[in-house]
PDB file of C-alpha atoms in Angstrom:
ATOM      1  CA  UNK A  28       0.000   0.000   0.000  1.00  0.00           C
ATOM      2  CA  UNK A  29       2.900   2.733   0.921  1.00  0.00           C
ATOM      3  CA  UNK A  30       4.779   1.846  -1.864  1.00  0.00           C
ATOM      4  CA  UNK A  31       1.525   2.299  -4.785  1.00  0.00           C
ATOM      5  CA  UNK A  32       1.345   5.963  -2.348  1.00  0.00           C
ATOM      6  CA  UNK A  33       5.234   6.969  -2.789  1.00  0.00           C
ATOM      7  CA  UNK A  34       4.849   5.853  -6.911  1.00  0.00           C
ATOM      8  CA  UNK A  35       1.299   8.023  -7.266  1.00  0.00           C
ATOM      9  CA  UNK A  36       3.566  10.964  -4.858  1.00  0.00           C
ATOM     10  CA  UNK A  37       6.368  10.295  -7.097  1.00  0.00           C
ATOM     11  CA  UNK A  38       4.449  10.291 -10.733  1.00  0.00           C
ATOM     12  CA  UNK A  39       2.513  13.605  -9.072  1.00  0.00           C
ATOM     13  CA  UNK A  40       6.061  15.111  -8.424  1.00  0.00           C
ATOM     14  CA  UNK A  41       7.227  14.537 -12.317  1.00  0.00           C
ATOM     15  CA  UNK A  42       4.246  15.938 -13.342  1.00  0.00           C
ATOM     16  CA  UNK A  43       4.299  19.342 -11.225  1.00  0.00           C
ATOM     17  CA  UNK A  44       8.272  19.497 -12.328  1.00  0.00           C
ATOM     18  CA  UNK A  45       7.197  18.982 -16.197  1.00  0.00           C
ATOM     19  CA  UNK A  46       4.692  21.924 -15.883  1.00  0.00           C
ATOM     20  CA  UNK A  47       7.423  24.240 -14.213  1.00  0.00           C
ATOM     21  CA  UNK A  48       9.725  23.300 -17.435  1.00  0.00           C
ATOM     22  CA  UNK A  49       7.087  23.714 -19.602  1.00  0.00           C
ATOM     23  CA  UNK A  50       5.744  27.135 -18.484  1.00  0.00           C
ATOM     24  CA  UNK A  51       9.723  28.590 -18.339  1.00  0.00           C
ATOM     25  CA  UNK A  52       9.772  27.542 -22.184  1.00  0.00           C
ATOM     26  CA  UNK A  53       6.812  28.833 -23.123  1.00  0.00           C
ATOM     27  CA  UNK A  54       7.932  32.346 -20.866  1.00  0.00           C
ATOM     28  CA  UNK A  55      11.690  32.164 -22.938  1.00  0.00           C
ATOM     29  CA  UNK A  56       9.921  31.458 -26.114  1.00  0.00           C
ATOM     30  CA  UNK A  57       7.184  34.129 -26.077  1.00  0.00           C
ATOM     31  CA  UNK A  58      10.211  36.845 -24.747  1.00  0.00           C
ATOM     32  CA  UNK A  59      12.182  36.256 -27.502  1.00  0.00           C
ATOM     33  CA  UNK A  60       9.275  35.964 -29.849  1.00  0.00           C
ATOM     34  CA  UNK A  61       8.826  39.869 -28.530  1.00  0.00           C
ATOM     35  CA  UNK A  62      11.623  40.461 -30.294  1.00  0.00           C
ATOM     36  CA  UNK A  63      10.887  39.433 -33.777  1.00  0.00           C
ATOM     37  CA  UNK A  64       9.298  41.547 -36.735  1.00  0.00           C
ATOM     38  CA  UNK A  65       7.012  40.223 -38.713  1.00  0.00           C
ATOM     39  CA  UNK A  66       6.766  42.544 -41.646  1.00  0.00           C
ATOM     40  CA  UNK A  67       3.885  41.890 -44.847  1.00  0.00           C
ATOM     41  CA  UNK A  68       6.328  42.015 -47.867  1.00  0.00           C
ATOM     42  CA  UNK A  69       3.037  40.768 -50.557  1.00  0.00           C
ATOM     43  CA  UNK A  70      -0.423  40.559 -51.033  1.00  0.00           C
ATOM     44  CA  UNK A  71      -1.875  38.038 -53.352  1.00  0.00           C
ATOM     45  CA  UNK A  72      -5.392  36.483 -54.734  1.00  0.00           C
ATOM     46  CA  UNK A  73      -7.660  38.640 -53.336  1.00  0.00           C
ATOM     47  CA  UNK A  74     -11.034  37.084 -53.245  1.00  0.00           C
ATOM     48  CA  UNK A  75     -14.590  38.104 -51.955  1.00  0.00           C
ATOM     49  CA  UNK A  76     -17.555  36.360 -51.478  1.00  0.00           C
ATOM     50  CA  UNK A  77     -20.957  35.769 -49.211  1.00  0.00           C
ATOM     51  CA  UNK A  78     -19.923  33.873 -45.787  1.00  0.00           C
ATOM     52  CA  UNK A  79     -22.990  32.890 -43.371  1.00  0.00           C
ATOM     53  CA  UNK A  80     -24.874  36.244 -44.760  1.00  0.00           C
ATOM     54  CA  UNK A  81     -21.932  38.587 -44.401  1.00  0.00           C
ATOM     55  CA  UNK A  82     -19.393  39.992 -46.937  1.00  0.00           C
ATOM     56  CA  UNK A  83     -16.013  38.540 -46.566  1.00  0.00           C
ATOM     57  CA  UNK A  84     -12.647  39.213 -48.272  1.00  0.00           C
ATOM     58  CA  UNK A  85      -9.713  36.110 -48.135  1.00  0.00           C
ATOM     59  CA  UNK A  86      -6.238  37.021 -49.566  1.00  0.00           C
ATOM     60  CA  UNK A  87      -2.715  35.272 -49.186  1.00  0.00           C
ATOM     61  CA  UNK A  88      -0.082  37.231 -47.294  1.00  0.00           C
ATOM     62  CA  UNK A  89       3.731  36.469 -47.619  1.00  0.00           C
ATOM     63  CA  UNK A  90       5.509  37.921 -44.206  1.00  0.00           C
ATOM     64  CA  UNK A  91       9.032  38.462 -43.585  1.00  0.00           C
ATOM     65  CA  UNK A  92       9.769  36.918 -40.019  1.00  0.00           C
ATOM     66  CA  UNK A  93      13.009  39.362 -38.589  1.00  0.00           C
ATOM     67  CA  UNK A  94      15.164  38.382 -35.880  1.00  0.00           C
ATOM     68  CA  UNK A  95      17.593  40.976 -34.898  1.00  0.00           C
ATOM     69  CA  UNK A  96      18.707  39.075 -31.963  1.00  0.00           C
ATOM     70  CA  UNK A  97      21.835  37.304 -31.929  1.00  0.00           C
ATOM     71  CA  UNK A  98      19.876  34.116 -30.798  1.00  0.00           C
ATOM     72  CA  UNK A  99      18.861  31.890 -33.080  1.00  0.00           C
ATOM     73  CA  UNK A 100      15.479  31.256 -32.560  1.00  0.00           C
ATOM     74  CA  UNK A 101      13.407  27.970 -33.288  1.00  0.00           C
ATOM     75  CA  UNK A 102      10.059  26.532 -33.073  1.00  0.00           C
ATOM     76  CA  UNK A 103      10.264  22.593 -33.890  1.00  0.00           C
ATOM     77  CA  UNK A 104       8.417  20.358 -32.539  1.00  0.00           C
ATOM     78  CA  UNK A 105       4.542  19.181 -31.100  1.00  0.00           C
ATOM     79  CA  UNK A 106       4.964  20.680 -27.836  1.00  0.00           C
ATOM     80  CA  UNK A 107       5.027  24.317 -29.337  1.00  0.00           C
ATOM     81  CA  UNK A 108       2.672  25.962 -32.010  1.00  0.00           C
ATOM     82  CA  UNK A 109       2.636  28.910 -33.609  1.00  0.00           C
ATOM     83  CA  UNK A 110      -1.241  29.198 -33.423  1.00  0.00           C
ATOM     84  CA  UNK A 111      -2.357  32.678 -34.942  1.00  0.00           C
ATOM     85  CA  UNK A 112      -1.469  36.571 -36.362  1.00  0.00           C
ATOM     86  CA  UNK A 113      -3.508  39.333 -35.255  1.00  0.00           C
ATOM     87  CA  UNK A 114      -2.748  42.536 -37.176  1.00  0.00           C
ATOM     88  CA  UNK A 115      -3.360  46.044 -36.067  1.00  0.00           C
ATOM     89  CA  UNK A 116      -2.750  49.168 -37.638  1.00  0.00           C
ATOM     90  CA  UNK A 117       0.224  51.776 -36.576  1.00  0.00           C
ATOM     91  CA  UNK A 118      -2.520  53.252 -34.412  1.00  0.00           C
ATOM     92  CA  UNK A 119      -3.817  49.652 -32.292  1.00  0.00           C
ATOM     93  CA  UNK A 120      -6.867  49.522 -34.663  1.00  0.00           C
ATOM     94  CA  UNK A 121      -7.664  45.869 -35.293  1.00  0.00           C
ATOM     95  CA  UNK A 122      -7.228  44.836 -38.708  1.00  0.00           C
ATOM     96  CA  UNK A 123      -7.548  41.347 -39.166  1.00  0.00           C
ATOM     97  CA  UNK A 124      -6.132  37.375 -38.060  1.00  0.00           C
ATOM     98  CA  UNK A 125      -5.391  34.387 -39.360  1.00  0.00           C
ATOM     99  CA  UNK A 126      -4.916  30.981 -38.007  1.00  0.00           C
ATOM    100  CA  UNK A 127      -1.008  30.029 -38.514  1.00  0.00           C
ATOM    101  CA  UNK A 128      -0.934  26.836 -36.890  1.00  0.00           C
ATOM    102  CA  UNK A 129       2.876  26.171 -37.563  1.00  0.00           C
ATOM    103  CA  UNK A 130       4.800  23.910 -35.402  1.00  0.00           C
ATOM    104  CA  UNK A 131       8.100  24.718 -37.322  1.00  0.00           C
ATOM    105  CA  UNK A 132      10.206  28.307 -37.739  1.00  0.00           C
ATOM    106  CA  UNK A 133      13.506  28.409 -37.618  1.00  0.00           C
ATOM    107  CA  UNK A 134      15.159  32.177 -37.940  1.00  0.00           C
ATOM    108  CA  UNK A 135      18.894  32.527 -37.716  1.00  0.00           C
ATOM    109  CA  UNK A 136      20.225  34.928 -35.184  1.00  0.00           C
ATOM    110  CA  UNK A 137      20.494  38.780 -37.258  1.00  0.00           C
ATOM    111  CA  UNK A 138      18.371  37.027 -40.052  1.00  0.00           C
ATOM    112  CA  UNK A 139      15.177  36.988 -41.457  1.00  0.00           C
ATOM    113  CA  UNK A 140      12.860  34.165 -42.972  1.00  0.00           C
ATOM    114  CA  UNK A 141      10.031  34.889 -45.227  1.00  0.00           C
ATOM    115  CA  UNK A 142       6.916  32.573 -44.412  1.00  0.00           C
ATOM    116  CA  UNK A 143       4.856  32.375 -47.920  1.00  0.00           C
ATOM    117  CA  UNK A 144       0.790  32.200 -48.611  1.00  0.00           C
ATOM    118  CA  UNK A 145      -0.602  32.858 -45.172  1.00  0.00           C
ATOM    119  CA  UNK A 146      -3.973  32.505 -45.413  1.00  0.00           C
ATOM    120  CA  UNK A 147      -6.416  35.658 -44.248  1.00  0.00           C
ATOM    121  CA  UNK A 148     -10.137  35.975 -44.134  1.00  0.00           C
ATOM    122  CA  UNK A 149     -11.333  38.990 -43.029  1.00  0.00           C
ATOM    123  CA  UNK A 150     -15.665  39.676 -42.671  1.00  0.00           C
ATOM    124  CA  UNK A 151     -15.924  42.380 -44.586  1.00  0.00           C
ATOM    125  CA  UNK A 152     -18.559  44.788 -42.751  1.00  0.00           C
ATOM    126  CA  UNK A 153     -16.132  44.748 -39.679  1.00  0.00           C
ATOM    127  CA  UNK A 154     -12.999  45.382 -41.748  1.00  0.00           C
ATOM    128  CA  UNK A 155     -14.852  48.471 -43.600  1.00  0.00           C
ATOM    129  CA  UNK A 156     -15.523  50.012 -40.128  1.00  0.00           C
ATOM    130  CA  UNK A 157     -11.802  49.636 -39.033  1.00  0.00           C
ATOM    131  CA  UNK A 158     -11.071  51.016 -42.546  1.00  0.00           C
ATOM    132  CA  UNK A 159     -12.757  53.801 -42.107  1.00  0.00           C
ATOM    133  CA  UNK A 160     -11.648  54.631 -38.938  1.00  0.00           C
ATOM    134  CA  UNK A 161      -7.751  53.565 -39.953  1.00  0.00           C
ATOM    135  CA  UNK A 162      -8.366  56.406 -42.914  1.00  0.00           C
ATOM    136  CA  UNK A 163     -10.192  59.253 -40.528  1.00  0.00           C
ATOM    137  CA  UNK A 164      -6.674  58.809 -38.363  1.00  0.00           C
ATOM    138  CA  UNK A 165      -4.314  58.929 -40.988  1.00  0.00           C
ATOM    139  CA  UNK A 166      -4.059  56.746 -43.322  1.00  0.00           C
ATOM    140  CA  UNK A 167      -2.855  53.069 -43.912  1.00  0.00           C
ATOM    141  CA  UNK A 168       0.882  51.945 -44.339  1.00  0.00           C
ATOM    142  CA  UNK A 169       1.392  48.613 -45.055  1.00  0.00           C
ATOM    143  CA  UNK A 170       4.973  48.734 -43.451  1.00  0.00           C
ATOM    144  CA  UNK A 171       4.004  50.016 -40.455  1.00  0.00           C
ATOM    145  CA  UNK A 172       1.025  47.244 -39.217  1.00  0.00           C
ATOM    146  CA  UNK A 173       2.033  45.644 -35.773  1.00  0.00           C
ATOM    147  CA  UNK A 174       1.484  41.924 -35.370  1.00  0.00           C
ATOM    148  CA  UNK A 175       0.280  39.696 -32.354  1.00  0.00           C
ATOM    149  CA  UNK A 176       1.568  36.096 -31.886  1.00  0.00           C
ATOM    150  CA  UNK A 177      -0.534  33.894 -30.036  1.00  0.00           C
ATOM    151  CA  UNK A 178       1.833  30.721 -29.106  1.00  0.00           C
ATOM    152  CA  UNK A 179       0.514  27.360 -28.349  1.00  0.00           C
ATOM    153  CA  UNK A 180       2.313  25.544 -25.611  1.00  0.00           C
ATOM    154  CA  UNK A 181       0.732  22.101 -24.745  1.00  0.00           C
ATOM    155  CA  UNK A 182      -2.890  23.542 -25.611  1.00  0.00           C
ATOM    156  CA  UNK A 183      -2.183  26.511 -22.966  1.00  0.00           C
ATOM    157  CA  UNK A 184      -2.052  29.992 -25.369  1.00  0.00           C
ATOM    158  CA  UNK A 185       0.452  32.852 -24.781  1.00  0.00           C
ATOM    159  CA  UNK A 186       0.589  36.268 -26.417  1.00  0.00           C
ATOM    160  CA  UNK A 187       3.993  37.801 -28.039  1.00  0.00           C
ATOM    161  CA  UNK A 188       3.772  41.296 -29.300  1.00  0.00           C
TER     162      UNK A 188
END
C-alpha cells in the first residue's frame, strides 16, 4: 500500500516538475518571440464572397519573419505551435487574423525568414468600419502594421507582441 502511495507521490512530483519546465519555455519562447518583426512584404489572390450572410474578403499574405537578436530562434516540434497573427494598424486599430498553426520556424540569429501564402479571411462589414476609422486617423501603411503572436504551448495559449 505505501509503496503504490510513494509511486502516485512520485508520478505527481514529475508531473508538477514537467509543468514548471514547460511554463519557463513557453515564458523564454514568447520573450524572444517579442523580439521578432514580422513585416507583410506581398499581397496576393484577393477574393470576396458571401460567408454565413456577411461579406467577406480572403487574400494570401507572404511575411518576412526578422530576428535581430543574436539568438537563433526555433520553433520545432509538437509541444510548441505557432497558433495565430492578429494585425493592427500603426494606431492599435484591429485589422484582421489568421490561423497560422505552424509547429516549425527556424530564424537565424540577425536574419530573417520569409513565411509564404498565409492565409487571411477577413468579414468584410467589420474590416470596412476599421477602414474607415484607420483612414479618418491617418491613413494606412502597409509597413508600419504591428502583429500579435498567439503561441501554443501544450494547448495553454500565450501572447507575443
Amino acid at each position: 500500500m505505501s509503496s503504490t502511495i510513494a509511486k502516485i507521490g512520485i508520478g505527481l512530483g514529475l508531473v508538477v516538475v514537467a509543468i514548471s519546465l514547460f511554463k519557463n519555455k513557453a515564458q523564454q519562447v514568447v520573450s524572444q518571440f517579442s523580439e521578432i518583426a514580422i513585416i507583410p512584404i506581398g499581397v496576393k489572390n484577393f477574393n470576396g464572397k458571401w460567408n454565413n450572410g456577411k461579406p467577406n474578403v480572403s487574400f494570401n499574405i507572404d511575411l518576412n519573419f526578422i530576428n535581430p537578436t543574436p539568438t537563433a530562434f526555433s520553433v520545432d516540434g509538437v509541444v510548441l505551435t505557432l497558433k495565430k497573427l492578429v494585425f493592427y494598424d500603426q494606431n492599435g486599430i484591429y485589422i484582421g487574423e489568421t490561423n497560422l498553426n505552424m509547429s516549425s520556424l527556424s530564424i537565424a540569429a540577425k536574419s530573417s525568414t520569409a513565411v509564404r501564402n498565409v492565409p487571411i479571411s477577413l468579414d468584410l462589414q467589420t474590416t470596412l468600419m476599421n477602414a474607415i476609422t484607420i483612414v479618418n486617423s491617418g491613413g494606412f501603411d502597409l509597413s508600419k502594421i504591428k502583429t500579435e503572436v498567439i503561441i501554443s504551448i501544450l494547448g495553454m495559449e500565450y501572447k507575443a507582441k
